Amino acid sequence: MNGCEADHKEPLGTVETRTLSTVTSPAIATEKLITAVSNLKTEPPSFSSGIIRLQVPIDQTIGAIDWLHAQDDALPRSFFSCRRSDAGRQDLLQDLSSENVNGSSDRNPVSVAGIGSAVFFRDLRPFSHDHWRCIRRFLSSTSPLIRAYGGLRFDPRGKIAVEWEQFGSFYFTVPQVEFAEFGENSVLAATVAWDEEISWTLENAIEALQETMLQVSSGIMRLRRESLGVSVVSKNHVPSEGAYYPAVASALEIIKAKNSPLSKVVLARSTRIITDTNIDPIAWLARLQREGQDAYQFCLQPLGAPAFIGNTPERLFHRKHLGVCSEALAATRPRGDSAVSDMEIERDLLTSPKDDLEFSIVRENIREKLKAICDRVIVRPPKTVRKLARVQHLYSQLAGQLRREDDEFDILTALHPTPAVCGCPVDEARILIKQIESFDRGMYAGPVGYFGGGESEFSVGIRSALVEKGLGALIYAGTGIVSGSDSSSEWNELDLKISQFTKSLEPALQPIN
């Protein structure tokens, strides 16, 4: 059921969550849900539209990505994992949201995996307020784990390339069957959604869910997090190195021109890799997750589409009640080979005028955008270094208190795209990107995350790849061009950014005895 076809002004008859008793294994949870779905068919609610989530807590911790890997890859798939090291950085958001909510203790899953679609939302037209309202009618603060996972294209008005066709201008899904991983336990859930107005009855929805439930596998094995043992046969960059250097030179000429409003533009590269065997996107994502404790991991795969996966360090926003948090992340250096060299690289990053300019553009732009939708905005710290497994960036967190909490559309349109993935001013940068780049970014650098009734969270879809069965993968990366940028250094930065993907594929070297 495509929820975009319904009347967004008409509220659903019911939005509810039913929690069944705790069990000890996924197999028992699956059987319990199959019975509960059958009972729902026997005793149906008397509403012409609605969404019902049936959930069974499981008294053991199981990785959501391990569960997803065990499922049929012919079904639509989704996965979203929050950054596991955010505890120390969420104080700004927690401070703001706690001012508006008394006694709120919502439990947030660490990772969520889903198969099938109880309801999806997709259109070729750019994501609009009406589209958002179509999604919003399926959400409720009383059912906080009913969430629509998905993403938007970087450029909603650009021509959609064939590899991105199944994603539309945007794609969101509420999975039929969902596995949520918490810190100390897990939850298996089944969701049914219906709307007779668009000829999708409760009976239709239950029968579709039952068909999916019969395909659920409880034979879950922990994925190996080592390299996949896949060899890259060929690699092709668009643009090529020979075409990239003149593109950077052209961008710098415009930036430096007298009276030019453009201060930064982000130029991206698409790298097509062909491998000796098919790449398993979920196994690849699990490998990336091993070094991505300070990053979001995601997978979006509509029916019959390639899998869009990512291991992105960058948050677009996290909204909880009236608190909203974003962050500025810009400028890149590699990690050092030792603690001493790592500190030297950090000092160079902190004192570089070119990198400070690039970072300041991003931070101040986000600050101004938050001011437009918030009563007050906090920036803390003004500038520091954020260290990831392979790279380090300049970083700052920003948080604000929203004037109203029920409209993520305002937040999305205010913050996307950030100067970190587009440039500044955004409109001028977008025009130049369209003139220079000869490939479709698709959802690369677009918002990827979830809408929920109680809270919503979106990452920026960088450090990402589109995995096509039998065709290898397209790996995306970009760099910010500002006054002082050097073409050769920027090209090397692109190689550095995709290295986490390419190196995680390669067969591990065997030790010599």
Coordinates of C-alpha atoms in Angstrom, one line a residue:
M1 CA 0.0 0.0 0.0
N2 CA 1.4 3.4 -1.0
G3 CA 0.3 5.8 1.7
C4 CA 0.8 8.8 -0.6
E5 CA -2.3 7.8 -2.5
A6 CA -4.6 8.4 0.5
D7 CA -6.2 11.6 1.7
H8 CA -3.7 13.1 4.1
K9 CA -6.4 15.2 5.7
E10 CA -8.4 12.2 6.9
P11 CA -7.1 10.7 10.2
L12 CA -6.7 7.0 10.6
G13 CA -9.3 5.1 12.6
T14 CA -6.7 3.7 14.9
V15 CA -3.0 3.8 15.6
E16 CA -2.1 1.3 18.3
T17 CA 0.6 -1.0 19.7
R18 CA -0.2 -4.3 21.4
T19 CA 2.6 -5.8 23.5
L20 CA 2.4 -9.6 24.1
S21 CA 4.2 -11.5 26.9
T22 CA 8.0 -11.9 26.9
V23 CA 9.5 -15.0 25.4
T24 CA 13.0 -16.6 25.4
S25 CA 13.8 -16.9 21.7
P26 CA 13.0 -15.5 18.2
A27 CA 11.4 -18.8 17.1
I28 CA 8.8 -18.6 20.0
A29 CA 8.3 -14.9 19.2
T30 CA 7.6 -15.7 15.6
E31 CA 5.0 -18.4 16.5
K32 CA 3.4 -16.0 19.0
L33 CA 3.0 -13.3 16.3
I34 CA 1.6 -15.7 13.7
T35 CA -1.1 -16.6 16.3
A36 CA -1.7 -13.0 17.2
V37 CA -2.1 -12.0 13.5
S38 CA -4.6 -14.9 13.0
N39 CA -6.6 -13.7 16.0
L40 CA -6.7 -10.2 14.5
K41 CA -8.2 -11.7 11.4
T42 CA -10.8 -13.5 13.5
E43 CA -11.7 -10.5 15.6
P44 CA -11.0 -7.5 13.4
P45 CA -11.3 -3.9 14.6
S46 CA -14.2 -2.0 13.2
F47 CA -12.3 0.8 11.5
S48 CA -12.0 1.5 7.8
S49 CA -8.4 2.5 8.2
G50 CA -5.6 2.0 10.8
I51 CA -2.3 0.7 11.8
I52 CA -1.6 -1.9 14.5
R53 CA 1.8 -3.0 15.7
L54 CA 2.0 -6.4 17.5
Q55 CA 5.2 -6.8 19.4
V56 CA 6.8 -9.6 21.5
P57 CA 9.8 -8.8 23.8
I58 CA 12.6 -11.4 23.6
D59 CA 14.7 -12.0 26.7
Q60 CA 18.0 -12.1 25.0
T61 CA 20.2 -9.6 23.1
I62 CA 20.4 -10.4 19.4
G63 CA 21.9 -8.1 16.7
A64 CA 19.3 -6.6 14.4
I65 CA 21.7 -6.8 11.5
D66 CA 22.3 -10.6 12.2
W67 CA 18.5 -11.1 12.1
L68 CA 18.2 -9.2 8.9
H69 CA 20.9 -11.3 7.2
A70 CA 19.0 -14.4 7.9
Q71 CA 15.9 -13.2 6.1
D72 CA 14.8 -13.6 2.4
D73 CA 16.6 -11.0 0.3
A74 CA 13.7 -10.9 -2.2
L75 CA 11.6 -8.9 0.3
P76 CA 12.0 -5.1 0.8
R77 CA 14.6 -4.5 3.5
S78 CA 15.4 -1.6 5.8
F79 CA 18.0 -1.1 8.6
F80 CA 18.8 1.9 10.8
S81 CA 21.4 1.9 13.6
C82 CA 21.9 4.9 15.8
R83 CA 25.4 6.0 16.8
R84 CA 26.4 3.9 19.7
S85 CA 28.8 6.5 21.2
D86 CA 26.4 9.4 21.3
A87 CA 25.8 9.2 25.1
G88 CA 28.4 11.9 25.8
R89 CA 27.1 14.2 23.1
Q90 CA 23.4 14.2 23.7
D91 CA 23.4 16.5 26.7
L92 CA 22.3 19.5 24.6
L93 CA 19.3 17.7 23.3
Q94 CA 18.4 16.0 26.6
D95 CA 18.6 19.4 28.4
L96 CA 16.2 21.0 25.9
S97 CA 13.7 18.1 25.7
S98 CA 13.6 17.6 29.4
E99 CA 12.4 21.1 29.9
N100 CA 9.2 20.2 28.0
V101 CA 8.5 16.6 29.1
N102 CA 7.9 15.4 32.6
G103 CA 8.8 11.9 33.4
S104 CA 9.5 10.8 29.9
S105 CA 11.6 7.7 29.7
D106 CA 11.1 6.4 26.1
R107 CA 13.4 3.5 25.3
N108 CA 15.2 3.8 22.1
P109 CA 16.4 0.8 20.2
V110 CA 20.1 0.6 19.3
S111 CA 19.3 -0.8 15.8
V112 CA 16.1 -1.7 13.9
A113 CA 15.8 -4.1 10.9
G114 CA 12.7 -4.6 8.8
I115 CA 11.4 -6.7 6.0
G116 CA 8.3 -6.2 3.8
S117 CA 6.2 -3.0 3.9
A118 CA 3.0 -2.6 5.9
V119 CA 2.8 0.8 4.2
F120 CA 5.3 2.6 2.1
F121 CA 5.5 6.2 0.8
R122 CA 7.0 6.9 -2.6
D123 CA 6.5 9.5 -5.3
L124 CA 8.4 10.9 -8.3
R125 CA 7.4 14.4 -7.3
P126 CA 9.6 16.2 -4.8
F127 CA 8.8 15.6 -1.1
S128 CA 6.2 18.1 -0.1
H129 CA 4.2 19.1 3.0
D130 CA 1.3 17.0 1.8
H131 CA 3.6 13.9 1.5
W132 CA 4.8 14.5 5.0
R133 CA 1.1 14.7 6.2
C134 CA 0.5 11.3 4.5
I135 CA 3.2 9.8 6.6
R136 CA 2.2 11.7 9.8
R137 CA -1.3 10.1 9.9
F138 CA 0.3 6.7 10.5
L139 CA 2.3 8.0 13.5
S140 CA 1.4 8.6 17.1
S141 CA 3.2 9.5 20.3
T142 CA 1.3 6.7 22.0
S143 CA 3.0 4.2 19.6
P144 CA 6.5 5.6 19.5
L145 CA 8.0 2.5 17.8
I146 CA 5.7 2.7 14.7
R147 CA 8.2 4.5 12.5
A148 CA 8.7 5.2 8.8
Y149 CA 12.2 4.5 7.8
G150 CA 13.6 6.0 4.6
G151 CA 15.3 8.8 2.8
L152 CA 15.1 11.6 0.3
R153 CA 17.1 12.4 -2.9
F154 CA 19.9 15.0 -2.6
D155 CA 18.4 16.9 -5.5
P156 CA 14.6 16.2 -5.7
R157 CA 14.3 18.0 -9.0
G158 CA 17.2 16.3 -10.8
K159 CA 16.7 13.7 -13.4
I160 CA 16.5 10.2 -11.8
A161 CA 19.0 7.8 -13.2
V162 CA 18.0 4.2 -13.9
E163 CA 19.8 2.8 -10.8
W164 CA 17.7 5.0 -8.6
E165 CA 14.3 4.6 -10.2
Q166 CA 12.8 2.3 -7.6
F167 CA 13.5 4.9 -4.8
G168 CA 11.5 7.7 -6.5
S169 CA 12.1 11.2 -5.2
F170 CA 11.8 9.8 -1.7
Y171 CA 11.1 6.4 -0.2
F172 CA 9.8 5.6 3.3
T173 CA 8.5 2.3 4.7
V174 CA 6.9 1.0 7.9
P175 CA 8.1 -2.6 7.8
Q176 CA 5.7 -5.6 8.0
V177 CA 8.1 -7.5 10.3
E178 CA 10.6 -5.7 12.4
F179 CA 13.4 -6.7 14.7
A180 CA 14.5 -4.1 17.3
E181 CA 17.8 -4.5 19.2
F182 CA 17.9 -2.9 22.6
G183 CA 20.8 -2.9 25.1
E184 CA 19.6 -5.9 27.2
N185 CA 16.9 -7.5 25.1
S186 CA 15.2 -7.6 21.7
V187 CA 11.7 -7.1 20.3
L188 CA 10.1 -8.9 17.3
A189 CA 7.1 -7.0 15.8
A190 CA 4.5 -7.4 13.1
T191 CA 2.6 -4.4 11.7
V192 CA -0.6 -4.3 9.7
A193 CA -1.8 -1.2 8.0
W194 CA -4.9 -0.6 5.9
D195 CA -7.1 2.1 4.3
E196 CA -10.2 1.2 2.5
E197 CA -10.2 4.5 0.7
I198 CA -7.4 3.3 -1.5
S199 CA -8.8 -0.2 -1.8
W200 CA -6.5 -1.9 0.7
T201 CA -8.7 -3.6 3.3
L202 CA -7.7 -5.1 6.6
E203 CA -8.2 -8.5 5.1
N204 CA -5.8 -7.7 2.3
A205 CA -3.2 -6.4 4.8
I206 CA -3.5 -9.4 7.1
E207 CA -3.1 -11.9 4.2
A208 CA 0.0 -10.0 3.0
L209 CA 1.5 -10.0 6.5
Q210 CA 0.8 -13.7 7.0
E211 CA 2.6 -14.4 3.7
T212 CA 5.6 -12.5 4.9
M213 CA 5.5 -14.1 8.4
L214 CA 5.8 -17.5 6.9
Q215 CA 9.1 -16.5 5.3
V216 CA 10.6 -15.2 8.6
S217 CA 13.7 -17.2 9.6
S218 CA 14.6 -17.7 13.2
G219 CA 17.9 -19.4 12.4
I220 CA 20.0 -16.4 13.3
M221 CA 23.8 -16.6 13.2
R222 CA 26.1 -13.8 14.2
L223 CA 27.7 -12.3 11.1
R224 CA 31.5 -12.4 10.9
R225 CA 32.8 -8.8 11.0
E226 CA 36.0 -9.6 9.1
S227 CA 36.6 -8.6 5.4
L228 CA 34.2 -10.1 3.0
G229 CA 36.9 -11.8 0.9
V230 CA 35.6 -10.1 -2.3
S231 CA 38.2 -8.9 -4.9
V232 CA 37.7 -5.7 -6.9
V233 CA 38.2 -6.5 -10.5
S234 CA 37.9 -3.0 -11.9
K235 CA 37.3 0.5 -10.6
N236 CA 36.0 3.5 -12.6
H237 CA 35.6 7.0 -11.3
V238 CA 33.1 9.6 -12.5
P239 CA 34.5 12.1 -13.0
S240 CA 38.0 10.7 -13.8
E241 CA 41.0 12.3 -12.2
G242 CA 41.7 14.1 -15.5
A243 CA 38.2 15.6 -15.5
Y244 CA 38.1 16.4 -11.8
Y245 CA 41.1 18.8 -11.7
P246 CA 39.5 21.2 -14.2
A247 CA 36.2 21.0 -12.4
V248 CA 37.8 22.1 -9.1
A249 CA 39.7 24.9 -11.0
S250 CA 36.4 26.1 -12.5
A251 CA 34.7 26.1 -9.1
L252 CA 37.6 28.0 -7.5
E253 CA 37.5 30.6 -10.3
I254 CA 33.8 31.2 -9.5
I255 CA 34.4 31.3 -5.8
K256 CA 37.2 33.8 -6.1
A257 CA 35.4 36.0 -8.7
K258 CA 34.7 39.6 -7.6
N259 CA 31.2 39.9 -6.1
S260 CA 30.6 36.1 -6.3
P261 CA 28.2 35.1 -3.6
L262 CA 29.6 31.5 -3.6
S263 CA 32.0 30.7 -0.8
K264 CA 31.9 26.9 -0.9
V265 CA 30.7 24.1 -3.2
V266 CA 30.9 20.3 -2.6
L267 CA 31.9 18.3 -5.6
A268 CA 31.2 14.6 -5.4
R269 CA 32.5 11.5 -7.2
S270 CA 30.9 8.2 -8.1
T271 CA 33.1 5.1 -8.2
R272 CA 31.9 2.0 -9.9
I273 CA 33.5 -1.1 -8.7
I274 CA 33.1 -4.5 -10.3
T275 CA 33.9 -7.5 -8.1
D276 CA 34.7 -11.2 -8.7
T277 CA 31.5 -12.3 -6.8
N278 CA 28.3 -10.6 -5.8
I279 CA 28.5 -8.3 -2.8
D280 CA 26.2 -9.2 0.1
P281 CA 25.0 -5.6 1.2
I282 CA 24.0 -6.7 4.7
A283 CA 27.3 -8.5 5.3
W284 CA 29.2 -5.5 3.9
L285 CA 27.2 -3.2 6.3
A286 CA 28.0 -5.5 9.2
R287 CA 31.7 -5.2 8.4
L288 CA 31.4 -1.4 8.2
Q289 CA 29.6 -1.4 11.6
R290 CA 32.6 -3.0 13.2
E291 CA 34.6 0.3 12.8
G292 CA 31.5 2.5 12.8
Q293 CA 30.6 2.8 16.5
D294 CA 30.7 6.6 16.1
A295 CA 28.5 6.4 13.0
Y296 CA 25.0 5.6 11.8
Q297 CA 24.5 2.5 9.7
F298 CA 21.6 2.2 7.3
C299 CA 20.2 0.1 4.5
L300 CA 17.2 0.9 2.3
Q301 CA 16.1 -1.6 -0.4
P302 CA 12.7 -1.2 -2.0
L303 CA 11.2 -4.2 -3.8
G304 CA 13.3 -5.1 -6.8
A305 CA 15.8 -2.3 -6.2
P306 CA 19.5 -2.1 -5.4
A307 CA 20.5 -1.8 -1.7
F308 CA 21.5 1.7 -0.6
I309 CA 23.8 1.3 2.4
G310 CA 25.9 3.7 4.5
N311 CA 28.2 4.2 7.4
T312 CA 27.8 7.9 8.0
P313 CA 29.2 9.9 10.9
E314 CA 27.0 13.0 10.2
R315 CA 23.7 13.8 11.9
L316 CA 21.2 16.0 10.1
F317 CA 18.9 16.3 13.1
H318 CA 17.4 14.5 16.0
R319 CA 14.1 15.8 17.3
K320 CA 12.7 14.7 20.6
H321 CA 9.6 16.6 21.8
L322 CA 10.5 20.3 21.5
G323 CA 14.3 19.7 21.4
V324 CA 16.1 19.5 18.1
C325 CA 19.8 18.8 17.7
S326 CA 22.0 19.1 14.7
E327 CA 25.8 19.3 14.1
A328 CA 28.5 20.8 11.9
L329 CA 31.0 18.4 10.5
A330 CA 33.6 19.5 7.9
A331 CA 37.2 19.4 6.9
T332 CA 39.0 16.1 6.8
R333 CA 42.4 14.6 7.8
P334 CA 43.6 11.0 8.1
R335 CA 44.2 9.4 11.4
G336 CA 47.9 9.2 12.5
D337 CA 49.9 6.0 12.6
S338 CA 50.7 6.7 16.3
A339 CA 49.3 8.8 19.1
V340 CA 52.0 11.4 18.5
S341 CA 51.4 11.7 14.8
D342 CA 47.6 11.7 15.3
M343 CA 47.9 14.6 17.7
E344 CA 50.1 16.5 15.2
I345 CA 47.5 16.0 12.5
E346 CA 44.8 17.2 14.9
R347 CA 46.8 20.4 15.6
D348 CA 47.2 21.0 11.9
L349 CA 43.5 20.6 11.3
L350 CA 42.6 22.9 14.2
T351 CA 45.0 25.7 13.0
S352 CA 44.4 25.5 9.2
P353 CA 42.8 28.7 7.9
K354 CA 41.4 26.9 4.9
D355 CA 39.8 24.2 7.1
D356 CA 38.5 26.8 9.6
L357 CA 36.8 28.7 6.7
E358 CA 35.2 25.5 5.4
F359 CA 34.0 24.5 8.9
S360 CA 32.8 28.0 9.9
I361 CA 30.6 28.2 6.8
V362 CA 28.9 25.0 7.7
R363 CA 28.4 25.8 11.4
E364 CA 27.1 29.3 10.9
N365 CA 24.8 28.3 8.1
I366 CA 23.2 25.6 10.4
R367 CA 23.0 28.1 13.3
E368 CA 21.0 30.5 11.1
K369 CA 18.7 27.8 9.8
L370 CA 17.9 26.6 13.3
K371 CA 17.2 30.1 14.4
A372 CA 14.4 30.2 11.8
I373 CA 12.5 27.4 13.5
C374 CA 13.7 27.6 17.1
D375 CA 13.2 30.1 19.9
R376 CA 16.9 29.8 21.0
V377 CA 20.0 28.0 19.7
I378 CA 23.0 26.7 21.6
V379 CA 26.4 25.9 20.0
R380 CA 28.7 23.7 22.0
P381 CA 31.6 23.5 21.6
P382 CA 32.4 26.2 19.0
K383 CA 35.0 24.0 17.4
T384 CA 36.7 20.7 18.3
V385 CA 38.0 17.6 16.5
R386 CA 35.9 14.5 16.0
K387 CA 37.9 11.3 15.5
L388 CA 36.6 8.4 13.5
A389 CA 38.3 5.1 12.7
R390 CA 40.1 6.3 9.5
V391 CA 39.6 10.1 9.5
Q392 CA 39.1 13.1 11.7
H393 CA 36.9 16.2 11.2
L394 CA 36.2 19.6 12.7
Y395 CA 33.0 19.3 14.7
S396 CA 30.4 21.3 16.7
Q397 CA 27.0 20.4 18.1
L398 CA 24.0 22.8 17.8
A399 CA 20.7 22.4 19.6
G400 CA 17.5 24.5 19.7
Q401 CA 14.1 24.6 21.2
L402 CA 11.4 24.3 18.6
R403 CA 8.3 26.6 18.5
R404 CA 6.2 23.5 17.8
E405 CA 7.1 19.8 17.7
D406 CA 4.6 18.3 15.2
D407 CA 6.2 19.3 11.9
E408 CA 9.4 17.6 10.9
F409 CA 8.8 19.0 7.4
D410 CA 9.9 22.4 8.6
I411 CA 13.1 21.0 10.1
L412 CA 13.9 18.9 7.0
T413 CA 13.4 21.8 4.6
A414 CA 15.4 24.2 6.9
L415 CA 18.4 22.0 7.3
H416 CA 18.7 20.0 4.0
P417 CA 21.0 20.3 2.3
T418 CA 23.7 21.5 4.6
P419 CA 26.8 23.3 3.3
A420 CA 28.8 20.2 4.4
V421 CA 27.3 18.3 1.4
C422 CA 26.2 21.1 -1.0
G423 CA 27.9 24.4 -0.4
C424 CA 27.0 28.0 0.5
P425 CA 24.8 29.7 -0.5
V426 CA 22.8 26.5 -1.1
D427 CA 21.0 27.7 -4.2
E428 CA 24.1 28.9 -6.0
A429 CA 26.0 25.7 -5.0
R430 CA 23.2 23.5 -6.3
I431 CA 23.2 25.2 -9.7
L432 CA 27.0 24.7 -10.0
I433 CA 26.8 21.1 -8.9
K434 CA 24.2 20.4 -11.6
Q435 CA 26.4 22.1 -14.2
I436 CA 29.6 20.2 -13.2
E437 CA 28.6 16.7 -12.0
S438 CA 27.7 14.2 -14.7
F439 CA 26.1 11.5 -12.5
D440 CA 23.0 11.2 -10.4
R441 CA 23.7 11.5 -6.6
G442 CA 20.4 9.8 -5.9
M443 CA 20.0 9.6 -2.1
Y444 CA 23.8 10.1 -1.6
A445 CA 24.1 13.2 0.7
G446 CA 20.3 13.2 1.2
P447 CA 18.5 12.8 4.6
V448 CA 18.3 9.1 5.7
G449 CA 16.5 8.1 8.9
Y450 CA 13.1 7.8 10.4
F451 CA 9.9 9.7 11.3
G452 CA 8.3 8.7 14.6
G453 CA 5.4 9.9 16.7
G454 CA 7.6 10.8 19.8
E455 CA 10.8 11.6 18.0
S456 CA 12.5 11.5 14.6
E457 CA 16.2 11.2 13.6
F458 CA 18.0 11.7 10.3
S459 CA 21.6 11.2 9.3
V460 CA 23.2 12.6 6.2
G461 CA 23.6 9.9 3.6
I462 CA 27.3 10.2 3.0
R463 CA 30.0 7.5 3.2
S464 CA 27.5 5.4 1.2
A465 CA 27.1 2.9 -1.6
L466 CA 24.5 1.5 -3.9
V467 CA 24.9 -2.2 -4.2
E468 CA 23.5 -3.8 -7.4
K469 CA 23.2 -7.5 -7.7
G470 CA 25.6 -8.8 -10.4
L471 CA 26.9 -5.3 -11.1
G472 CA 29.1 -4.6 -8.1
A473 CA 28.5 -1.3 -6.4
L474 CA 28.6 2.5 -6.8
I475 CA 30.5 4.2 -4.0
Y476 CA 30.0 7.9 -3.4
A477 CA 32.2 10.6 -1.8
G478 CA 32.5 14.3 -1.9
T479 CA 34.8 17.2 -0.8
G480 CA 34.2 20.8 0.0
I481 CA 35.9 23.3 -2.3
V482 CA 36.7 26.7 -0.8
S483 CA 39.3 29.4 -1.4
G484 CA 42.6 27.7 -0.8
S485 CA 41.5 24.2 -1.9
D486 CA 44.0 22.1 -3.9
S487 CA 42.8 19.7 -6.6
S488 CA 45.3 17.0 -5.8
S489 CA 44.6 17.1 -2.1
E490 CA 40.8 17.0 -2.7
W491 CA 41.2 13.9 -5.0
N492 CA 43.2 12.2 -2.3
E493 CA 40.5 13.0 0.3
L494 CA 38.0 11.3 -2.0
D495 CA 40.1 8.2 -2.0
L496 CA 40.5 8.3 1.8
K497 CA 36.7 8.6 2.3
I498 CA 35.9 5.5 0.2
S499 CA 38.7 3.5 1.6
Q500 CA 36.5 2.1 4.4
F501 CA 34.3 0.5 1.8
T502 CA 37.0 -0.8 -0.5
K503 CA 39.3 -2.1 2.2
S504 CA 36.4 -3.9 4.0
L505 CA 35.8 -5.9 0.8
E506 CA 39.3 -7.1 0.2
P507 CA 40.5 -10.6 1.3
A508 CA 42.4 -10.5 4.5
L509 CA 46.2 -11.3 4.2
Q510 CA 47.1 -14.6 5.6
P511 CA 49.9 -14.6 8.2
I512 CA 53.1 -16.4 7.2
N513 CA 54.0 -19.2 9.6

